[in-house]
Tab-separated table of C-alpha atoms and ligand atoms in Angstrom:
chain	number	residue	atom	x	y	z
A	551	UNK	CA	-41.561	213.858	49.250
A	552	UNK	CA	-41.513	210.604	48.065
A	553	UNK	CA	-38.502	207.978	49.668
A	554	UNK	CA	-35.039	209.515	50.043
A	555	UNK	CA	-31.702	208.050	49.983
A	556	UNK	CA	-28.207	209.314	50.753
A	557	UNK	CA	-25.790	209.236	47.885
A	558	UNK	CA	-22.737	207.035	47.803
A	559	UNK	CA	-21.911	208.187	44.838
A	560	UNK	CA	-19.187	209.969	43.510
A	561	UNK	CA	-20.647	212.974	42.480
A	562	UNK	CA	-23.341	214.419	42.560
A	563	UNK	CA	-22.861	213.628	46.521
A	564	UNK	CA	-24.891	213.954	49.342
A	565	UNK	CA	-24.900	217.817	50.418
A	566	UNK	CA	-26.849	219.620	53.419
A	567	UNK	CA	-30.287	220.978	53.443
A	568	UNK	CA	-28.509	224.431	54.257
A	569	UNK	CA	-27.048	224.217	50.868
A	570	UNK	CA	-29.859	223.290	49.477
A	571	UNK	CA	-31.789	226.009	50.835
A	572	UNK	CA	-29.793	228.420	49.211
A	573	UNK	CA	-31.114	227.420	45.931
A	574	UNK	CA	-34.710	228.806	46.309
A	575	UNK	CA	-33.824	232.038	45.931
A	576	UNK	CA	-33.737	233.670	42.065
A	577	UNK	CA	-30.529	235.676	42.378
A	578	UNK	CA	-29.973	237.902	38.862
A	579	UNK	CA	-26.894	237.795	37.883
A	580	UNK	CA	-26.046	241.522	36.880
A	581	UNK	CA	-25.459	243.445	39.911
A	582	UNK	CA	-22.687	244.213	42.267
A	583	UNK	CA	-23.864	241.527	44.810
A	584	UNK	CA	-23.970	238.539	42.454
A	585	UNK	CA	-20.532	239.455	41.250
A	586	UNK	CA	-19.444	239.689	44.503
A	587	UNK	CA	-20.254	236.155	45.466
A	588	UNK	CA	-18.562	234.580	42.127
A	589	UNK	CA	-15.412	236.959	43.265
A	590	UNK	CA	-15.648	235.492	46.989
A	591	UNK	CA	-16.015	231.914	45.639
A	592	UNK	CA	-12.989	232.477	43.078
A	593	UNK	CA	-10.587	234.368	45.769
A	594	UNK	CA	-11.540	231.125	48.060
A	595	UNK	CA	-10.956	228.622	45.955
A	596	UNK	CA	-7.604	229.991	45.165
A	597	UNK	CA	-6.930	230.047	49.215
A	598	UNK	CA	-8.214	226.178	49.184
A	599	UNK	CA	-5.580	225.709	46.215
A	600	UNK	CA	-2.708	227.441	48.518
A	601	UNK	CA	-2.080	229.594	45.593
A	602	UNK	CA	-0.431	232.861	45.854
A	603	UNK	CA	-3.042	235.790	44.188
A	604	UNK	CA	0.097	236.646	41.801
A	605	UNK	CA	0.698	233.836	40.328
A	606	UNK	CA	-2.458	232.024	39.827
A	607	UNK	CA	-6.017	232.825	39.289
A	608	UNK	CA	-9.667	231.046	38.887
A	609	UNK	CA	-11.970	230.515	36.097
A	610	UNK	CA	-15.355	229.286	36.639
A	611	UNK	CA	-17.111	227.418	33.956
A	612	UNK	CA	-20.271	225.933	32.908
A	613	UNK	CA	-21.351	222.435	32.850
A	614	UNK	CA	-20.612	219.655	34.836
A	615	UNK	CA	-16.786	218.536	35.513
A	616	UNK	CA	-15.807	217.173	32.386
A	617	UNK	CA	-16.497	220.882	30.548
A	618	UNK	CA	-13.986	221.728	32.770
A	619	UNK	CA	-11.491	219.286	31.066
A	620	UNK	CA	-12.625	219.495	28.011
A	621	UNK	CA	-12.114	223.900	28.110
A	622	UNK	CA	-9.045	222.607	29.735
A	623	UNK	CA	-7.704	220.550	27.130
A	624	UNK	CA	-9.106	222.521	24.204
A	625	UNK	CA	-8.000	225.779	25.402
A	626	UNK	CA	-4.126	225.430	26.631
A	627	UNK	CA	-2.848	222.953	24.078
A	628	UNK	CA	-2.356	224.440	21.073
A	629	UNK	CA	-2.270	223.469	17.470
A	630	UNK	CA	2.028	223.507	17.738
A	631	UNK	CA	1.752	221.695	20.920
A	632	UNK	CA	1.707	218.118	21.946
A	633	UNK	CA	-0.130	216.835	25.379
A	634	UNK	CA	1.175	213.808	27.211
A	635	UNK	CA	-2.616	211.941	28.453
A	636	UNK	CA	-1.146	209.458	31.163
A	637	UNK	CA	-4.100	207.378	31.699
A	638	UNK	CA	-5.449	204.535	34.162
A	639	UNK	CA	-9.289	204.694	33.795
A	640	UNK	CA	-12.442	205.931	31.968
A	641	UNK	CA	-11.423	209.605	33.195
A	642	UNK	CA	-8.518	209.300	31.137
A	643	UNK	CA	-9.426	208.008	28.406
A	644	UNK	CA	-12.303	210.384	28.390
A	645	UNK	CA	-9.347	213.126	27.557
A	646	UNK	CA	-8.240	211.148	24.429
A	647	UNK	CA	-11.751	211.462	23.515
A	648	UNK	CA	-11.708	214.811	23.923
A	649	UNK	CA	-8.433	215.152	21.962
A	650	UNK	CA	-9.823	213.018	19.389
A	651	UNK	CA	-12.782	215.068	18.802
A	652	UNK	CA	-10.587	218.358	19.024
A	653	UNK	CA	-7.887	217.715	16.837
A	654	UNK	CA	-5.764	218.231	19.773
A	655	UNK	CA	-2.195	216.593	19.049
A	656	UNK	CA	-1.324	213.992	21.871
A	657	UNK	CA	0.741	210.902	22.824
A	658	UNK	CA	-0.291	208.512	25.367
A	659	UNK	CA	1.320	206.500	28.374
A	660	UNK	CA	-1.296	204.022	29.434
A	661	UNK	CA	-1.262	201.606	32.291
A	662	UNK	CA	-3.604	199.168	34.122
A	663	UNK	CA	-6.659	200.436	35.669
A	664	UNK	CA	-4.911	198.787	38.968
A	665	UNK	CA	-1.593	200.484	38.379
A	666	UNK	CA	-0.344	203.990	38.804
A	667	UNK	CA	1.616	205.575	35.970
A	668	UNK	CA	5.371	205.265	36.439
A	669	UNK	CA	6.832	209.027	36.464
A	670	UNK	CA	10.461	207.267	35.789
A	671	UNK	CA	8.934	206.320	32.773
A	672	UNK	CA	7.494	209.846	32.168
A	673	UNK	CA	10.961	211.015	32.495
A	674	UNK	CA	12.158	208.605	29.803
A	675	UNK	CA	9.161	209.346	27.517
A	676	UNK	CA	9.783	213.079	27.738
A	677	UNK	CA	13.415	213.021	27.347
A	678	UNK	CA	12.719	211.065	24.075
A	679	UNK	CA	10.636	213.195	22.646
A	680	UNK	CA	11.101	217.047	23.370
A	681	UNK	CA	7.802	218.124	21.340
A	682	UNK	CA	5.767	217.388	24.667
A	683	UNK	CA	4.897	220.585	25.394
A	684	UNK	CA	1.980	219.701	28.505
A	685	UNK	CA	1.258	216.877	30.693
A	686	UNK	CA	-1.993	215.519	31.689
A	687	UNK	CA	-3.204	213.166	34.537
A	688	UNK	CA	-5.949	212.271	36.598
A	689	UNK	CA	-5.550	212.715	40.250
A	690	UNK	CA	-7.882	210.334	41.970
A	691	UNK	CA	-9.428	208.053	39.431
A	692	UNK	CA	-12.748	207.728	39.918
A	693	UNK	CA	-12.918	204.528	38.209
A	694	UNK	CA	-11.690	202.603	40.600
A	695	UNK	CA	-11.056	204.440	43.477
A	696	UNK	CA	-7.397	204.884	43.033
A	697	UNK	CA	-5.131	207.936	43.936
A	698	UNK	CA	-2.063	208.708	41.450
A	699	UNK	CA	0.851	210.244	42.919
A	700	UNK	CA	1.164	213.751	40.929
A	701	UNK	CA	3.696	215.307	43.038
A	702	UNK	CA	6.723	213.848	41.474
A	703	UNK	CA	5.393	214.547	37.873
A	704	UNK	CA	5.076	217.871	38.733
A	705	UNK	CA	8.082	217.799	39.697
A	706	UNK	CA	9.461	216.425	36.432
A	707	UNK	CA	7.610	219.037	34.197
A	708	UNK	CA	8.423	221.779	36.052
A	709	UNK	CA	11.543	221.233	35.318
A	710	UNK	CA	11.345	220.942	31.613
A	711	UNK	CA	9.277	224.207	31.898
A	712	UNK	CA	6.053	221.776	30.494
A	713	UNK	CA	2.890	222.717	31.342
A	714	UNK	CA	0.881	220.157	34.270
A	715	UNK	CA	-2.395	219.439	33.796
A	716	UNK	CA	-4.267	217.553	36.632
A	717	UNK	CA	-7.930	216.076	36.988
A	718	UNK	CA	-8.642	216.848	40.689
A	719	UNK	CA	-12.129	216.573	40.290
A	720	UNK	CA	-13.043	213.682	42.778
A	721	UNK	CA	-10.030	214.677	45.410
A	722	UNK	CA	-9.996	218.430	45.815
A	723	UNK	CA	-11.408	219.535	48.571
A	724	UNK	CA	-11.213	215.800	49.976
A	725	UNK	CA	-7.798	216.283	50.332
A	726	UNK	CA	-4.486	219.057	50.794
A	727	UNK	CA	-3.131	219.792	47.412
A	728	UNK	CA	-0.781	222.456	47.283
A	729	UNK	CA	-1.347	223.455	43.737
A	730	UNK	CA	1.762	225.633	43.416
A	731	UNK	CA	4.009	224.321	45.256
A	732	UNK	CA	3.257	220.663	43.764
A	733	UNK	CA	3.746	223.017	40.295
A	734	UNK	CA	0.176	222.247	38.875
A	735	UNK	CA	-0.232	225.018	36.069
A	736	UNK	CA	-4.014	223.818	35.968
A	737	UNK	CA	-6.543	222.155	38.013
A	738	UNK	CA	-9.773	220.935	37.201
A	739	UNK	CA	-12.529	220.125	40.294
A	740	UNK	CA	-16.019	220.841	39.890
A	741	UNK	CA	-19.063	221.943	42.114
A	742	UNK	CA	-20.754	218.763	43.220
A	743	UNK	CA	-17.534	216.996	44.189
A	744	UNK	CA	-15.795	217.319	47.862
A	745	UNK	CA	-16.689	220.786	47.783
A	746	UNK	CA	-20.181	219.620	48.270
A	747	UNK	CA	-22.068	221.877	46.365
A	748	UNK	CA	-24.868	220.555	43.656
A	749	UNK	CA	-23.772	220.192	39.671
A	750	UNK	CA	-23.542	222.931	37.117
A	751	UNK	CA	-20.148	224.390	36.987
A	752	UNK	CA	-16.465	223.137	36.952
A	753	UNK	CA	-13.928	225.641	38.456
A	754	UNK	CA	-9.731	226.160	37.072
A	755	UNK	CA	-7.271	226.692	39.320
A	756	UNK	CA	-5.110	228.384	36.435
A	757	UNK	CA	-1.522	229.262	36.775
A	758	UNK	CA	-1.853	232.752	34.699
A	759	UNK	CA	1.305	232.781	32.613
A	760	UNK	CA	-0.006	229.454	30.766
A	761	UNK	CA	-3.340	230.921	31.037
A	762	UNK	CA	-2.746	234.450	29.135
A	763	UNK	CA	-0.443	232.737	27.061
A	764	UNK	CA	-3.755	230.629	25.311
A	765	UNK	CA	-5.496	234.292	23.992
A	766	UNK	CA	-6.872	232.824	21.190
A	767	UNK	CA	-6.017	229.537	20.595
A	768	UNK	CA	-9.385	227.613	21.822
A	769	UNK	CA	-11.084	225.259	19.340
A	770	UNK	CA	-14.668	225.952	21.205
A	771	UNK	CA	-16.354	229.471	21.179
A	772	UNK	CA	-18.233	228.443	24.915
A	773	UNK	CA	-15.110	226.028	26.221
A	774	UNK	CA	-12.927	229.039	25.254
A	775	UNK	CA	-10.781	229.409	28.923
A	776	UNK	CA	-9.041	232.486	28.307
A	777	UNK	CA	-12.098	234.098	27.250
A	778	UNK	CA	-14.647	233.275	30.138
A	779	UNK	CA	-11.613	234.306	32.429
A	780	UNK	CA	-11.157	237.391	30.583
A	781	UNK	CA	-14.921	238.195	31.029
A	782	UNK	CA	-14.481	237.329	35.206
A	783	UNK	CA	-11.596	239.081	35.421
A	784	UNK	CA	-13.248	242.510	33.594
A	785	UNK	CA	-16.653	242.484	34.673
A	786	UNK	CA	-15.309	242.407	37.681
A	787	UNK	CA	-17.182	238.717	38.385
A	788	UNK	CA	-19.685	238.766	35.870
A	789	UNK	CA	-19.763	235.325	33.984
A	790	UNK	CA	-19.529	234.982	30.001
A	791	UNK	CA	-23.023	233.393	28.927
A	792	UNK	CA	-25.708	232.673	31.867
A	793	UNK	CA	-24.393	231.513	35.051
A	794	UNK	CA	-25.893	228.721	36.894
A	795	UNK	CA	-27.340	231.296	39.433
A	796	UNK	CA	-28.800	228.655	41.797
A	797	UNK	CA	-25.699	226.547	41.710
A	798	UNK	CA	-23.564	229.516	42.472
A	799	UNK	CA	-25.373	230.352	45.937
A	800	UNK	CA	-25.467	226.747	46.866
A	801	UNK	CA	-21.642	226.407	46.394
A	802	UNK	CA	-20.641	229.855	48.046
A	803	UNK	CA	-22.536	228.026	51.289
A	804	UNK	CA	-20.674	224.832	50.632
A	805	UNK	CA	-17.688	226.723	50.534
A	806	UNK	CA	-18.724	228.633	53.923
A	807	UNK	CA	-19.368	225.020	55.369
A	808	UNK	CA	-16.299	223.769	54.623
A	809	UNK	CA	-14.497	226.345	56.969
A	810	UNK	CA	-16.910	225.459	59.734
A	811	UNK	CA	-16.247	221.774	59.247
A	812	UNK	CA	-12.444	222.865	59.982
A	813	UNK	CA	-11.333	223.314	56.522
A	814	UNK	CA	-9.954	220.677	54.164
A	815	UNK	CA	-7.881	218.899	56.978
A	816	UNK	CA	-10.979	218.332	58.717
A	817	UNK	CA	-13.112	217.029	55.661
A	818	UNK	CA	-10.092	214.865	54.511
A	819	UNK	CA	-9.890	213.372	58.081
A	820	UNK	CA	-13.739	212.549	57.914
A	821	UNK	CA	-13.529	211.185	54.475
A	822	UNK	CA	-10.662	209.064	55.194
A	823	UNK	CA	-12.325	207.367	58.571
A	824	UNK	CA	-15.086	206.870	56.159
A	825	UNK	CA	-13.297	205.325	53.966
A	826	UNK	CA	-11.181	203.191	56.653
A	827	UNK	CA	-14.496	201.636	58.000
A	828	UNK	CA	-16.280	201.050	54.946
A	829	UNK	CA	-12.974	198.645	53.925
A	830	UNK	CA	-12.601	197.145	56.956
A	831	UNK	CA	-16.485	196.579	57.859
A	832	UNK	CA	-16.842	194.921	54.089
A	833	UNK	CA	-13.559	192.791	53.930
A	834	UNK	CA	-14.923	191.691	57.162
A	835	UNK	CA	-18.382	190.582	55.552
A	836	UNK	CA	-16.446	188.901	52.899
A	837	UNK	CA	-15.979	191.507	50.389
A	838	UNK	CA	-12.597	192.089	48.607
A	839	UNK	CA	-11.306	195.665	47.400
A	840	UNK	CA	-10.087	195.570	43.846
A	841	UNK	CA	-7.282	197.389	44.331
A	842	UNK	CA	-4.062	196.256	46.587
A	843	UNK	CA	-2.245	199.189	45.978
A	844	UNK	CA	-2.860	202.792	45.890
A	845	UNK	CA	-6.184	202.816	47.305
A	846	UNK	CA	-7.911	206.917	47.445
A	847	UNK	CA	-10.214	208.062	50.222
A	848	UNK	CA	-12.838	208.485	48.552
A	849	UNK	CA	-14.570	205.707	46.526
A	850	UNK	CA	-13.426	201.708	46.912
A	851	UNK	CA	-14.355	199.557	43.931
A	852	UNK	CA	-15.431	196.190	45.596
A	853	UNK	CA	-15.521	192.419	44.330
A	854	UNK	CA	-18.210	190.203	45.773
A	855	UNK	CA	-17.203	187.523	48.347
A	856	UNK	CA	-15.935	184.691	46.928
A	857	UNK	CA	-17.830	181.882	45.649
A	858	UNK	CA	-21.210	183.989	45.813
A	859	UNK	CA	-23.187	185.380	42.918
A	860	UNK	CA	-24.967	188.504	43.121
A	861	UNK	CA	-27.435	190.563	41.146
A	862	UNK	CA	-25.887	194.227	41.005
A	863	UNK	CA	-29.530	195.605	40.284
A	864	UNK	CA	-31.435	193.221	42.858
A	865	UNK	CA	-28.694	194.478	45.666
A	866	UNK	CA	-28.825	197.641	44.928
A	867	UNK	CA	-32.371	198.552	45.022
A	868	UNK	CA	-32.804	196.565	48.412
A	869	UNK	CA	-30.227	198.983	49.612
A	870	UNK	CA	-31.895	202.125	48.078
A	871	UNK	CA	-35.342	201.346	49.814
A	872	UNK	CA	-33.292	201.204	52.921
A	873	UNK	CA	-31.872	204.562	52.436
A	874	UNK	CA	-28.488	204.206	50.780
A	875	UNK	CA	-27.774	205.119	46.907
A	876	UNK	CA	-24.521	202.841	45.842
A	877	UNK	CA	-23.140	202.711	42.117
A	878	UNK	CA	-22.647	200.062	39.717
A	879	UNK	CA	-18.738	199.230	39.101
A	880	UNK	CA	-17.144	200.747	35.766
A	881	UNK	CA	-14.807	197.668	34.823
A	882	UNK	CA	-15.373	196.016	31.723
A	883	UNK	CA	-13.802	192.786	32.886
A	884	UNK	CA	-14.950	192.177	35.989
A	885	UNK	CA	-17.933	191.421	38.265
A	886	UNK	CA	-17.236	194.795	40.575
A	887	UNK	CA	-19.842	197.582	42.188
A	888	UNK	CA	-18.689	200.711	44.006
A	889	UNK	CA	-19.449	202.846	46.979
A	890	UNK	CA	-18.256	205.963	47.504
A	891	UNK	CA	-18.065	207.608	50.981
A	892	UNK	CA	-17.952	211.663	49.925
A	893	UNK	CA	-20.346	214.225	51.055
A	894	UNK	CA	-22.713	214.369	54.048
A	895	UNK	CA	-21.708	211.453	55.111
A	896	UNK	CA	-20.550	210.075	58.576
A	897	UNK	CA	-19.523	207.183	60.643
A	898	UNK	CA	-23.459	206.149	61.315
A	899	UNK	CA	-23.706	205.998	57.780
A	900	UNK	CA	-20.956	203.768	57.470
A	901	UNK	CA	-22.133	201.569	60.072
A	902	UNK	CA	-25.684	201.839	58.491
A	903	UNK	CA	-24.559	200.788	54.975
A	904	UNK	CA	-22.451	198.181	55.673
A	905	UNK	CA	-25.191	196.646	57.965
A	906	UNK	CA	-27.719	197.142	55.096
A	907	UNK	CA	-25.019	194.423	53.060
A	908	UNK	CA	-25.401	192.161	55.192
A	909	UNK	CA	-29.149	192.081	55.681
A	910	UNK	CA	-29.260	191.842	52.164
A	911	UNK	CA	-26.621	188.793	51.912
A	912	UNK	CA	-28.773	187.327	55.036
A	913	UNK	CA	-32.142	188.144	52.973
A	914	UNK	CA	-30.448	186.142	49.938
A	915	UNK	CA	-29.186	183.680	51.822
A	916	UNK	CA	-26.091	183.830	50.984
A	917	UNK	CA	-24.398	184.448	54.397
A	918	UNK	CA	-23.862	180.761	54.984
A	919	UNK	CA	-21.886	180.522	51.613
A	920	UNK	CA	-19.353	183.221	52.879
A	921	UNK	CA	-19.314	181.149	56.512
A	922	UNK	CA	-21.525	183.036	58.670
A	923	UNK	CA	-24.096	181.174	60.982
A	924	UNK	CA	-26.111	184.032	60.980
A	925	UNK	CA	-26.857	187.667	60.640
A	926	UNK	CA	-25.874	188.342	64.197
A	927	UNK	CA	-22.526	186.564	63.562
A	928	UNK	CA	-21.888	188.498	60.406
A	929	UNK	CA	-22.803	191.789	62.389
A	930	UNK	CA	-20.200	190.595	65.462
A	931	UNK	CA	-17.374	190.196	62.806
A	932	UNK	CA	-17.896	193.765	61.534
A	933	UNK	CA	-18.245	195.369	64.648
A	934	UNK	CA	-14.664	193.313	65.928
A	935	UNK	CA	-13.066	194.301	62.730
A	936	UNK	CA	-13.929	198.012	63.075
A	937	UNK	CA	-13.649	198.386	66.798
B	1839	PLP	C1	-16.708	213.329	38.241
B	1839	PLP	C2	-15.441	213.282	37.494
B	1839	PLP	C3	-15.281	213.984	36.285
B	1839	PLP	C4	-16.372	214.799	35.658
B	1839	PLP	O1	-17.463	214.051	35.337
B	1839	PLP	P1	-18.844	214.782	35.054
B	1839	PLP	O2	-19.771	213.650	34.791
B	1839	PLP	O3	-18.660	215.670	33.911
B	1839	PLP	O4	-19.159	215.534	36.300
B	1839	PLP	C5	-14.039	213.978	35.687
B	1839	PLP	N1	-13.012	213.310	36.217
B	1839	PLP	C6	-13.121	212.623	37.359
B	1839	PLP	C7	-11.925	211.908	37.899
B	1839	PLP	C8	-14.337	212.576	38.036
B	1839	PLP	O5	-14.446	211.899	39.186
């Protein structure tokens, strides 16, 4: 193989060779074993979601995350309804795109990409206008790293009887979300997120009174929700259309790897001392997170230390030869980059990443601009910082 790296990306992620492994075998998709993986990975997922059997169900569909939205989206709201699309990043406004595309009648509450929506001013916004019939959001915004608050909106439409519609594609698994009990009628993660599987499907955590109630309303013949749950739920586990076979196995191990690794609690510890160091071994180099408020555990959107200017490209491809995959930033305004700190990834890497920074600032020389005498001095500050 030619030179690897380790993904600090947000998806696809870094995932084990055991995963992996699982991949080389050519499952078919027909018989009572195959079905009985997508039924194991469906009834777990549900147990991730803390969802009671009765109440909710899972849907397993095709294509990367955003397939998962988009069936989402194009499936629930229907031509009478209106959606609410609170948005604070390209994630969000990739759901007015959808409902531009679609047809699908919306209004839109959008804030700062350094700001969380305001669920006071939900409140207002729904009380003024009682044709909402569904809410949308983005848990954590990949964007820029943040983490909305969801709970209290759920709250809110819960008690209007309006249907919640959450984006957990970059947290679940990362993190506890109660999906009931925070009253999330649907939830959208996919494969190759904190589940740590590889890409090809998106998976619905579907409250199934909303869910049944969409028979026949999608705008998309392969996005179609109810349908492709239908087909699960008859076959007995049998997927509408060709499943992603290979994907499948790889995420049923994933799945079996997060109980090993002590469940989500576990993983959400590790990614959150991940994500601890990373900010405190940067800041200490110089580096500045973008946002002060309402930073998520899994990816930190970075500005470069002051008063030094740096090649995105040139920096990143001195870290990739040393091992270490990071990804450009996604703001249109301002001279950012990201790393995210998701997957197979632990403390060593951390350490390993950060110290791969500031070789490169050293290798630049740029380390005196920032005030560092040398390498060894910039290394001392991060290791004080994060001791
Ligand atoms: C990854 C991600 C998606 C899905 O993106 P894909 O490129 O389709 O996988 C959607 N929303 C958020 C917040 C994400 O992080």
């Amino acid at each position: 193989m030619d030179k690897s790296y380790k993904l600090l990306t947000p998806g696809p992620l870094t995932t084990t060779d055991s995963v992996k492994q699982q991949m080389l075998f050519d499952h078919c998709t027909w018989d009572s074993d195959y079905m009985q993986i997508t039924e194991g990975i469906r009834a777990r997922l549900l147990e991730l979601g803390h969802c009671d059997q009765a109440e909710y169900t899972v849907v397993l569909m095709q294509g990367s995350g955003t397939f998962g939205v988009e069936s989402v989206l194009t499936s629930v709201v229907g031509m009478d309804d209106k959606v609410l699309l609170c948005t604070n990043g390209a994630y969000g406004d990739r759901q007015v795109q959808m409902c531009d595309h679609a047809g699908v009648n919306y209004v839109r509450y959008n804030v700062e990409y350094d700001q969380v929506p305001d669920p006071q001013r939900i409140e207002q916004i729904l009380d003024a206008d009682p044709s909402i019939t569904h809410v949308s959001m983005v848990h954590s915004e990949t964007t820029s790293g943040l983490l909305n608050d969801i709970q209290p909106v759920g709250e809110l439409t819960a008690e209007r009887g309006i249907t919640f519609i959450v984006d957990a594609m970059s947290s679940f698994g990362g993190m506890e979300i109660p999906v009931q009990q925070w009253h999330i009628d649907f939830l959208v993660s996919s494969a190759n997120k904190c589940i740590q599987g590889v890409p090809g499907f998106s998976f619905i955590i579907a409250r199934r009174e909303p869910l049944e109630a969409s028979n026949g309303q999608a705008r998309s013949l392969s996005l179609d929700l109810w349908d492709q749950w239908h087909t699960l739920e008859q076959a007995g586990g049998k997927w509408r259309y060709t499943s992603p076979t290979h994907v499948v196995l790889a995420f049923a191990q994933a799945l079996e790897e997060l109980a090993a690794e002590g469940g989500i609690p576990a993983r959400a510890a590790r990614y959150a001392q991940n994500n601890h160091r990373l900010i405190t071994r940067m800041c200490a180099l110089g580096f500045r997170t973008y946002l002060e408020d309402h930073q998520g555990p899994f990816i930190t959107t970075f500005f470069y230390p002051d008063g030094v200017q740096v090649d995105f490209a040139d920096m990143y491809e001195f870290i990739k030869e040393r091992g270490y995959a990071i990804y450009p930033g996604k703001l249109t305004n301002e001279e950012t980059f990201r790393v995210a700190n998701m997957g197979e990834i632990y403390t060593p890497d951390i350490d390993q990443v950060t110290d791969l920074f500031a070789q490169y600032l050293d290798a630049r020389g740029l380390l005196g601009k920032i005030g560092f005498d040398s390498l060894e001095d910039a290394r001392h500050a991060m290791e004080q910082a994060s001791a």
